[in-house]
Coordinates of N, CA and C in Angstrom, one line a residue:
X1 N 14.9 22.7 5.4 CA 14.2 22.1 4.3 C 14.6 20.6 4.2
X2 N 15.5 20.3 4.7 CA 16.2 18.8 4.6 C 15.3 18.1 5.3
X3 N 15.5 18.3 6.4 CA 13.9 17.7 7.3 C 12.8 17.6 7.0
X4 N 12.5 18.4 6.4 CA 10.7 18.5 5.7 C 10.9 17.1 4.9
X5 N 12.5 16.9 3.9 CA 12.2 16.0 2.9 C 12.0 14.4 3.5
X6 N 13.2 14.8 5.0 CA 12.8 13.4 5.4 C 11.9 13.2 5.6
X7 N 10.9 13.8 6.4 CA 10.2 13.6 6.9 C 8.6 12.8 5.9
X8 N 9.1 13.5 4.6 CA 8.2 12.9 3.6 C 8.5 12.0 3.0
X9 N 9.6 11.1 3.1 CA 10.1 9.6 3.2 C 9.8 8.6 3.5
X10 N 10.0 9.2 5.0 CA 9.4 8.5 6.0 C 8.3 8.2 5.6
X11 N 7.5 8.7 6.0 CA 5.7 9.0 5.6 C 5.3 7.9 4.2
X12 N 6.0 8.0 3.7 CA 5.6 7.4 2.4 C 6.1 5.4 2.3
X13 N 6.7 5.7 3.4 CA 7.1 4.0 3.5 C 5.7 3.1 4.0
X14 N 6.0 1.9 3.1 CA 4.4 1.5 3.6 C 4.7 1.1 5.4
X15 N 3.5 0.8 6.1 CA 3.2 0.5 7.7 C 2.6 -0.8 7.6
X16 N 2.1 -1.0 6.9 CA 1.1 -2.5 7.0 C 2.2 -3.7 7.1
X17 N 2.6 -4.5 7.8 CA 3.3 -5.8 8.0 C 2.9 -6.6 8.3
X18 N 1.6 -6.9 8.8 CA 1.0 -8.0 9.4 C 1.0 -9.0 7.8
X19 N 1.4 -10.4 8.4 CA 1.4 -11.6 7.0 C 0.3 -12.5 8.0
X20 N 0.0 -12.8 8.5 CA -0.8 -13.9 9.1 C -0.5 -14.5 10.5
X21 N -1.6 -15.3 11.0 CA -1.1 -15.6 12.0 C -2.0 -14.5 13.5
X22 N -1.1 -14.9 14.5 CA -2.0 -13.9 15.9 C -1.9 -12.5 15.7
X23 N -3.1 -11.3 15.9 CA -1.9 -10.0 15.1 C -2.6 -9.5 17.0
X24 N -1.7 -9.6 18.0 CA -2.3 -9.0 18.8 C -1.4 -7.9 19.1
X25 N -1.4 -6.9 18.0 CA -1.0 -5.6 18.5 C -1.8 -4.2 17.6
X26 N -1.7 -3.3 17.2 CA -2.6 -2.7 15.9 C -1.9 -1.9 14.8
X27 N -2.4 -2.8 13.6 CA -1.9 -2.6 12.3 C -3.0 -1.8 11.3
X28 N -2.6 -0.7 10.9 CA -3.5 0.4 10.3 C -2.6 -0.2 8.4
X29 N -3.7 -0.6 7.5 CA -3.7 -0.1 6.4 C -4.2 0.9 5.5
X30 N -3.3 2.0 4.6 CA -3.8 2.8 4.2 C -3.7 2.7 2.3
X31 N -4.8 2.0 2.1 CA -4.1 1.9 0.8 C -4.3 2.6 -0.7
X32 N -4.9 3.4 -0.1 CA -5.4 4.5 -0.9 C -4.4 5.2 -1.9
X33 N -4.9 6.1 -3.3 CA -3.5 6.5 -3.8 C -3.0 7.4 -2.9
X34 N -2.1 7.4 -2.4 CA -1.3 8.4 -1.9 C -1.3 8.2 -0.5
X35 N -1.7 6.8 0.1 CA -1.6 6.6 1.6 C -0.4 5.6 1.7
X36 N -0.3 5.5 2.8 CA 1.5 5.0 2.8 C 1.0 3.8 2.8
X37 N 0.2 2.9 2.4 CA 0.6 1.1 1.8 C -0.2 1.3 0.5
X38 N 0.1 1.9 -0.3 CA -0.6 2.4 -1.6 C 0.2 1.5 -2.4
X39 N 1.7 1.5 -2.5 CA 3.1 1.0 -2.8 C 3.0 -0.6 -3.1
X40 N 2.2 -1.1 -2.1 CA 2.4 -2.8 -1.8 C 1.3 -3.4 -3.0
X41 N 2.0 -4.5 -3.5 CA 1.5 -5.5 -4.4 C 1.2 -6.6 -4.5
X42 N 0.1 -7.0 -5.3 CA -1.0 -6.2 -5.9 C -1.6 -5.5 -5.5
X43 N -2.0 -4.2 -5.8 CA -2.8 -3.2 -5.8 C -4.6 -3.4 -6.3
X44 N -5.7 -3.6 -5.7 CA -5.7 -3.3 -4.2 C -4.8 -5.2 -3.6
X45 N -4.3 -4.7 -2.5 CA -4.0 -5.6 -1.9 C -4.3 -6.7 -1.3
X46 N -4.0 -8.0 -2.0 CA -4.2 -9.4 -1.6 C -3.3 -10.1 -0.5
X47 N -3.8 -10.7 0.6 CA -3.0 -11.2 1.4 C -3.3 -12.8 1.9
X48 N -2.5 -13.5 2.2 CA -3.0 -15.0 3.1 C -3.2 -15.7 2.0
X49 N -3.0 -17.1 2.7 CA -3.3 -18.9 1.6 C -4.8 -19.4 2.3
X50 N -5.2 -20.1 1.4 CA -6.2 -21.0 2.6 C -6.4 -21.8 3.7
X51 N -4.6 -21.5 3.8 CA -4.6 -22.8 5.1 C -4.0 -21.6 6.5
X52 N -4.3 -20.4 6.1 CA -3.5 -19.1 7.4 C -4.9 -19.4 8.4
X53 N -4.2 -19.5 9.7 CA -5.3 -18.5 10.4 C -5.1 -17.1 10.6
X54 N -6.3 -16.3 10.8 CA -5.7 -15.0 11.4 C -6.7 -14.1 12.3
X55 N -5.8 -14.1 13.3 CA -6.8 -14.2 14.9 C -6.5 -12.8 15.4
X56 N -7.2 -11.4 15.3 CA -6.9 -10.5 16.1 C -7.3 -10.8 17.5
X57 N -6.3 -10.5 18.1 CA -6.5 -10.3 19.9 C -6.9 -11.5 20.3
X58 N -6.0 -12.7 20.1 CA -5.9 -14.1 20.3 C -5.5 -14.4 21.7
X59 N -5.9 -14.8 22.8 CA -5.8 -15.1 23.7 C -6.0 -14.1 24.9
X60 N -6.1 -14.9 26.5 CA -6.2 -14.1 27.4 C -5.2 -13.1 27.4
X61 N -5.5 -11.8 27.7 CA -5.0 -10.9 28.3 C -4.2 -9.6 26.8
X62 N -4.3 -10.2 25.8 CA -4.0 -10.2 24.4 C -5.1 -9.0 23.7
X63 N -4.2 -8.1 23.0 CA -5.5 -7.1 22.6 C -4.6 -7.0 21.2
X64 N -5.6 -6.6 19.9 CA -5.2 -6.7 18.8 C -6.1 -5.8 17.8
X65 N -5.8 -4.9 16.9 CA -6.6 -4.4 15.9 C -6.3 -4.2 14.3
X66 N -7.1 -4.3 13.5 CA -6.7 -3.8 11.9 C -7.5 -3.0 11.9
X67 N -7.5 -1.8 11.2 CA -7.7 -1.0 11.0 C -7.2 -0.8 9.1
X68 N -8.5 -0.5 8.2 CA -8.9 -0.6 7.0 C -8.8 0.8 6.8
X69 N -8.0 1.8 7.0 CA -8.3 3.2 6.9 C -8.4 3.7 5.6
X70 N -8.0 3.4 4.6 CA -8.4 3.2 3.4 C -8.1 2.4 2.1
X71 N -8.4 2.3 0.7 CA -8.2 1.6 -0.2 C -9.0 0.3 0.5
X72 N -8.7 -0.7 -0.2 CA -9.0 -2.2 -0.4 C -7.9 -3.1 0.0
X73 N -8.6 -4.2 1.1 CA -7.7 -4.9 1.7 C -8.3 -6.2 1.8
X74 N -7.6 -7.6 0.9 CA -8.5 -8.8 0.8 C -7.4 -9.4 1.3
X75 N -7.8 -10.6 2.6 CA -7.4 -11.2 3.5 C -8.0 -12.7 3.3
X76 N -7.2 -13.8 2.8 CA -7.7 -15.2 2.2 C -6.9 -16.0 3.5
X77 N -7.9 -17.0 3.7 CA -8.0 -17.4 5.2 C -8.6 -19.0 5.3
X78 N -8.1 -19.7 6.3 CA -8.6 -20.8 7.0 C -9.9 -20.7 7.8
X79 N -9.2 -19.6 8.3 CA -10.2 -19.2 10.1 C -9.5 -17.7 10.4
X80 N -11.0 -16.8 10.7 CA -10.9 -15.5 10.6 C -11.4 -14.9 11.7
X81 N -10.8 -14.6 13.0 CA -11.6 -14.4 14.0 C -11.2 -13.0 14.5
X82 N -11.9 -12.2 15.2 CA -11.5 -10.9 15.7 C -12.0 -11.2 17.2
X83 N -11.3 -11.0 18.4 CA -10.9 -11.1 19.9 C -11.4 -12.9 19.9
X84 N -10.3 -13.6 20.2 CA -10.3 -15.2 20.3 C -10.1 -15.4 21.7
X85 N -10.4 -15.9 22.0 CA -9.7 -17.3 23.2 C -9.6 -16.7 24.3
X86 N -10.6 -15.2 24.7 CA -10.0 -14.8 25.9 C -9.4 -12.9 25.5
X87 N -9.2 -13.0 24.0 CA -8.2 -11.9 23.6 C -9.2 -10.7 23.6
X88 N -9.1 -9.5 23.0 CA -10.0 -8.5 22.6 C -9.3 -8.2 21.3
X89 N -10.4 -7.9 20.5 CA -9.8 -7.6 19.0 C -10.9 -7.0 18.4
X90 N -10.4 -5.9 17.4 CA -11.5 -5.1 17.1 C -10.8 -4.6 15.5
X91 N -11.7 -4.6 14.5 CA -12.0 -4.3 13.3 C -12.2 -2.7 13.2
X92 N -11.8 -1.9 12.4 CA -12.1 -0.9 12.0 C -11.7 -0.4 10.4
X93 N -13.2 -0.2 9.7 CA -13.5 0.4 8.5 C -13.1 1.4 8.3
X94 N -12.5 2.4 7.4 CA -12.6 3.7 7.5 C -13.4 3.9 6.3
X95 N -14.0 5.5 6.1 CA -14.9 6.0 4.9 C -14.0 5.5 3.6
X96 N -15.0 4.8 3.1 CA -14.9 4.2 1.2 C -13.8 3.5 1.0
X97 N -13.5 2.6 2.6 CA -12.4 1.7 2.7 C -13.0 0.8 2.7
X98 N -12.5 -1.0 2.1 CA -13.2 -2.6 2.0 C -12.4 -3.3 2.6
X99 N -12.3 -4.4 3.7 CA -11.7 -5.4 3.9 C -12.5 -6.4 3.5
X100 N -12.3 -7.5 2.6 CA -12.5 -8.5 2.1 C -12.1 -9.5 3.1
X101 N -13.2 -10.6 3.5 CA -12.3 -11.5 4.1 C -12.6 -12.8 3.4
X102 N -11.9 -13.7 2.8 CA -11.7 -14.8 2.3 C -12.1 -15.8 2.7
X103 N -12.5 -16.6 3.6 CA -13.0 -18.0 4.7 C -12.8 -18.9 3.4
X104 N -12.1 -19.2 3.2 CA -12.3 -20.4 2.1 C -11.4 -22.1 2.2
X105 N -10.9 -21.6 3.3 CA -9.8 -22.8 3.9 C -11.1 -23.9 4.3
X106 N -10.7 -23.9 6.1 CA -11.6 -24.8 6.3 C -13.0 -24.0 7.4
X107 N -12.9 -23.2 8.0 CA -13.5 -22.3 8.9 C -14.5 -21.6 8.4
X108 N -15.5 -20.7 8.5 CA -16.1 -19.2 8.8 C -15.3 -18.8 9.9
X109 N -15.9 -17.4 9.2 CA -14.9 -16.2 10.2 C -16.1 -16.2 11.2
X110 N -15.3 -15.4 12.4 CA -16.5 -14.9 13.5 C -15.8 -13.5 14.1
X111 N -16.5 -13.1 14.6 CA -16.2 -11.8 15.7 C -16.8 -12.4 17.4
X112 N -15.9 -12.1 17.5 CA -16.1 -12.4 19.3 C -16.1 -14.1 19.2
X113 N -15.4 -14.6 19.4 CA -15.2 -16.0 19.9 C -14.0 -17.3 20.9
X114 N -15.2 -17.3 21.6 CA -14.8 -18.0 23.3 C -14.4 -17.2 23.9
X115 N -14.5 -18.1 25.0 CA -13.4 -17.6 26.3 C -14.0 -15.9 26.9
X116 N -14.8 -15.7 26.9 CA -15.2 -14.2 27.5 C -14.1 -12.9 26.7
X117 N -14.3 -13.5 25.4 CA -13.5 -12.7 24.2 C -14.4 -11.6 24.2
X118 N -13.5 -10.1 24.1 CA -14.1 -9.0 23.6 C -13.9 -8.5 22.1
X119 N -14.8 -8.2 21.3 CA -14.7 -8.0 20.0 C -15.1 -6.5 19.4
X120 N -14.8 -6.0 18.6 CA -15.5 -4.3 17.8 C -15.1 -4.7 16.7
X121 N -16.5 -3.8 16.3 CA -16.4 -3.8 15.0 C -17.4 -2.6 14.4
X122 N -16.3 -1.6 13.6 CA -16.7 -0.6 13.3 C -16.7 0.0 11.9
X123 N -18.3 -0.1 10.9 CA -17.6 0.2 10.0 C -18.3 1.6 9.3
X124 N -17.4 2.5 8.8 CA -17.3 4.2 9.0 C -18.6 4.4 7.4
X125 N -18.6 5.4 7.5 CA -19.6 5.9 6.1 C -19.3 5.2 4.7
X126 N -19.9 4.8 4.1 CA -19.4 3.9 2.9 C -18.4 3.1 2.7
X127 N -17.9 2.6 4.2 CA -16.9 1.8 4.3 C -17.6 0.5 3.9
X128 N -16.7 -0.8 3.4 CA -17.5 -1.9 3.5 C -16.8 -3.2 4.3
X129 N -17.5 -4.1 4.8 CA -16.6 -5.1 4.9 C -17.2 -6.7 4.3
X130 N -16.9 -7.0 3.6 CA -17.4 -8.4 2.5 C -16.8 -9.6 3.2
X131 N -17.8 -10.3 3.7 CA -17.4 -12.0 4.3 C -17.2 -13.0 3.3
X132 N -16.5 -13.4 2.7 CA -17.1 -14.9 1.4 C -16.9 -15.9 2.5
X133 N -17.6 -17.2 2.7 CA -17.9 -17.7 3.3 C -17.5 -19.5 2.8
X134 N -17.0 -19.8 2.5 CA -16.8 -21.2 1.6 C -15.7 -22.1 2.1
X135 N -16.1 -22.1 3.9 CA -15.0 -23.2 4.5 C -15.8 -24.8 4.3
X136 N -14.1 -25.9 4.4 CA -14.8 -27.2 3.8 C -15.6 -27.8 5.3
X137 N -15.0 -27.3 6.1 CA -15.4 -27.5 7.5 C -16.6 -27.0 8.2
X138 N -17.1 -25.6 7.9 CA -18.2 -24.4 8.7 C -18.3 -23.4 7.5
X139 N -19.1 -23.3 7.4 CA -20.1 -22.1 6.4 C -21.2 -21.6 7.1
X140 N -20.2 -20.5 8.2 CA -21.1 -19.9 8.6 C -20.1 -18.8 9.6
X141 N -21.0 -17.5 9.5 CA -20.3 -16.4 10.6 C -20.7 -16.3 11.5
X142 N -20.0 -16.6 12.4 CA -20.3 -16.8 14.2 C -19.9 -14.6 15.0
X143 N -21.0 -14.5 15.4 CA -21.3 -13.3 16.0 C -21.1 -13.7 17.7
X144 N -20.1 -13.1 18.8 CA -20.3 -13.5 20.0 C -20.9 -14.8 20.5
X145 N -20.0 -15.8 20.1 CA -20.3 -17.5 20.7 C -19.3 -17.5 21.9
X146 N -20.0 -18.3 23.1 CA -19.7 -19.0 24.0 C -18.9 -18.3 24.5
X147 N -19.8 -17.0 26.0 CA -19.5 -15.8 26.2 C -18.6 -14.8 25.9
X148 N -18.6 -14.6 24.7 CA -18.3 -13.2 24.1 C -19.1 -12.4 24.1
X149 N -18.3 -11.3 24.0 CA -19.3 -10.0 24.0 C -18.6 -9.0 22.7
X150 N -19.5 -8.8 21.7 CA -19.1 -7.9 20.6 C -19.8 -6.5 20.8
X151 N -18.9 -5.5 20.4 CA -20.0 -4.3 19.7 C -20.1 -3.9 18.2
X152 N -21.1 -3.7 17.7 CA -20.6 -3.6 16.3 C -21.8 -2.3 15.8
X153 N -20.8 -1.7 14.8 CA -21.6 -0.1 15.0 C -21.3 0.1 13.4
X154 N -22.2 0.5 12.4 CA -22.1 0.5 11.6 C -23.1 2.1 10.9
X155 N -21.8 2.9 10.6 CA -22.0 4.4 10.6 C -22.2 4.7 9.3
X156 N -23.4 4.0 8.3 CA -23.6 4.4 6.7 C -22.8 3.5 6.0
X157 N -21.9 2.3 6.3 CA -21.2 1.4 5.6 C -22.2 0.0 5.2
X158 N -21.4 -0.7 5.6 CA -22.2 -2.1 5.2 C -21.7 -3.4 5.4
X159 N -21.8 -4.7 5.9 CA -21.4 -5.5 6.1 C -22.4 -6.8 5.4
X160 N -21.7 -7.4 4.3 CA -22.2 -8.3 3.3 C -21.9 -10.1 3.6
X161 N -22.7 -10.4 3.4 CA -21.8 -12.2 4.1 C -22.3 -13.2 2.9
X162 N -21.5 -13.7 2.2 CA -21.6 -15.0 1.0 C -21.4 -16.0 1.2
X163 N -22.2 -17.1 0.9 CA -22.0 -18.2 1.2 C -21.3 -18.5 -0.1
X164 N -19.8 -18.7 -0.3 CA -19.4 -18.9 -1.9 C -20.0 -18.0 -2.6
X165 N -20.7 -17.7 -3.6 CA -21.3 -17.2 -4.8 C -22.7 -16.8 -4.7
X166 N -23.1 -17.0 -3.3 CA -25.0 -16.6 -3.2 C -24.7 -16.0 -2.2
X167 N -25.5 -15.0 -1.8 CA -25.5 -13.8 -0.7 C -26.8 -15.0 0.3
X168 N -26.1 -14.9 1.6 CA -27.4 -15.1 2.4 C -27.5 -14.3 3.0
X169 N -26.9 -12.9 3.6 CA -27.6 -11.8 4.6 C -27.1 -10.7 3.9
X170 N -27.1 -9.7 3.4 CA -26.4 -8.5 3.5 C -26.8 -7.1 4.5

């Protein structure tokens, strides 16, 4: 029975570590009640300044993922890119999970950008993923620029993009 307890210790310690910066390895958030980054504060969880970059799967040969597996996950950002410079980097939604991304530094975010970057992006049944869009530099989401190649598969969720305070695509 000792074991069983540890083992539900364990389990219960949050997993999410990524603060900002290149995340080229894969970091699953669960932040659901009762998922192991449920714990971390504020609840739902806020991350990043306006001046972070944060680049899944940043560079050649470099592979990187987040994964939103549940609860609410807002990510405030300079520059927001998934597979950069050569890297592969891939997004994943889970069911009635949100990643928020912030762009409010100086950038829009993009998926797939440069360098023969590979990108995914997957978001699950009622999952969502919200762009706000308010860089002082680029106001705008870049989709596979300057041979990238993305996939993006969107299973009953939704992907919303704001320019600041006005919706221009949802």
């Amino acid at each position: 029975m000792a074991a069983c307890l540890v083992l539900a210790a364990v389990s219960a310690q949050a997993q999410f570590t990524y603060t900002n910066g290149d995340l080229n390895a894969a970091q699953t958030y669960d932040g659901a009640l009762g998922g192991a980054d449920n714990a971390l504060k504020p609840s739902p969880f806020t991350m990043g300044t306006t001046s972070d970059g944060d680049y899944i799967g940043n560079g050649a040969g470099n592979t990187g993922s987040l994964t939103v597996l549940s609860g609410s996950l807002t990510i405030t950002n300079s520059d927001f890119k998934a597979g950069v410079s050569g890297g592969t980097g891939a997004i994943y939604i889970g069911q009635n999970a949100t990643l928020n991304v912030e762009s409010v530094g100086s950038w829009g975010p993009g998926i797939g950008q440069n360098s023969s970057s590979v990108a995914t992006l997957v978001v699950s049944n009622n999952g969502t993923l919200n762009f706000n869009i308010g860089g002082s530099q680029e106001r705008r989401l870049t989709w596979g620029v300057n041979t990238a190649t993305i996939v993006a598969t969107i299973l009953g969720g939704a992907v919303n993009v704001n320019n600041g305070t006005n919706t221009i695509e949802a």
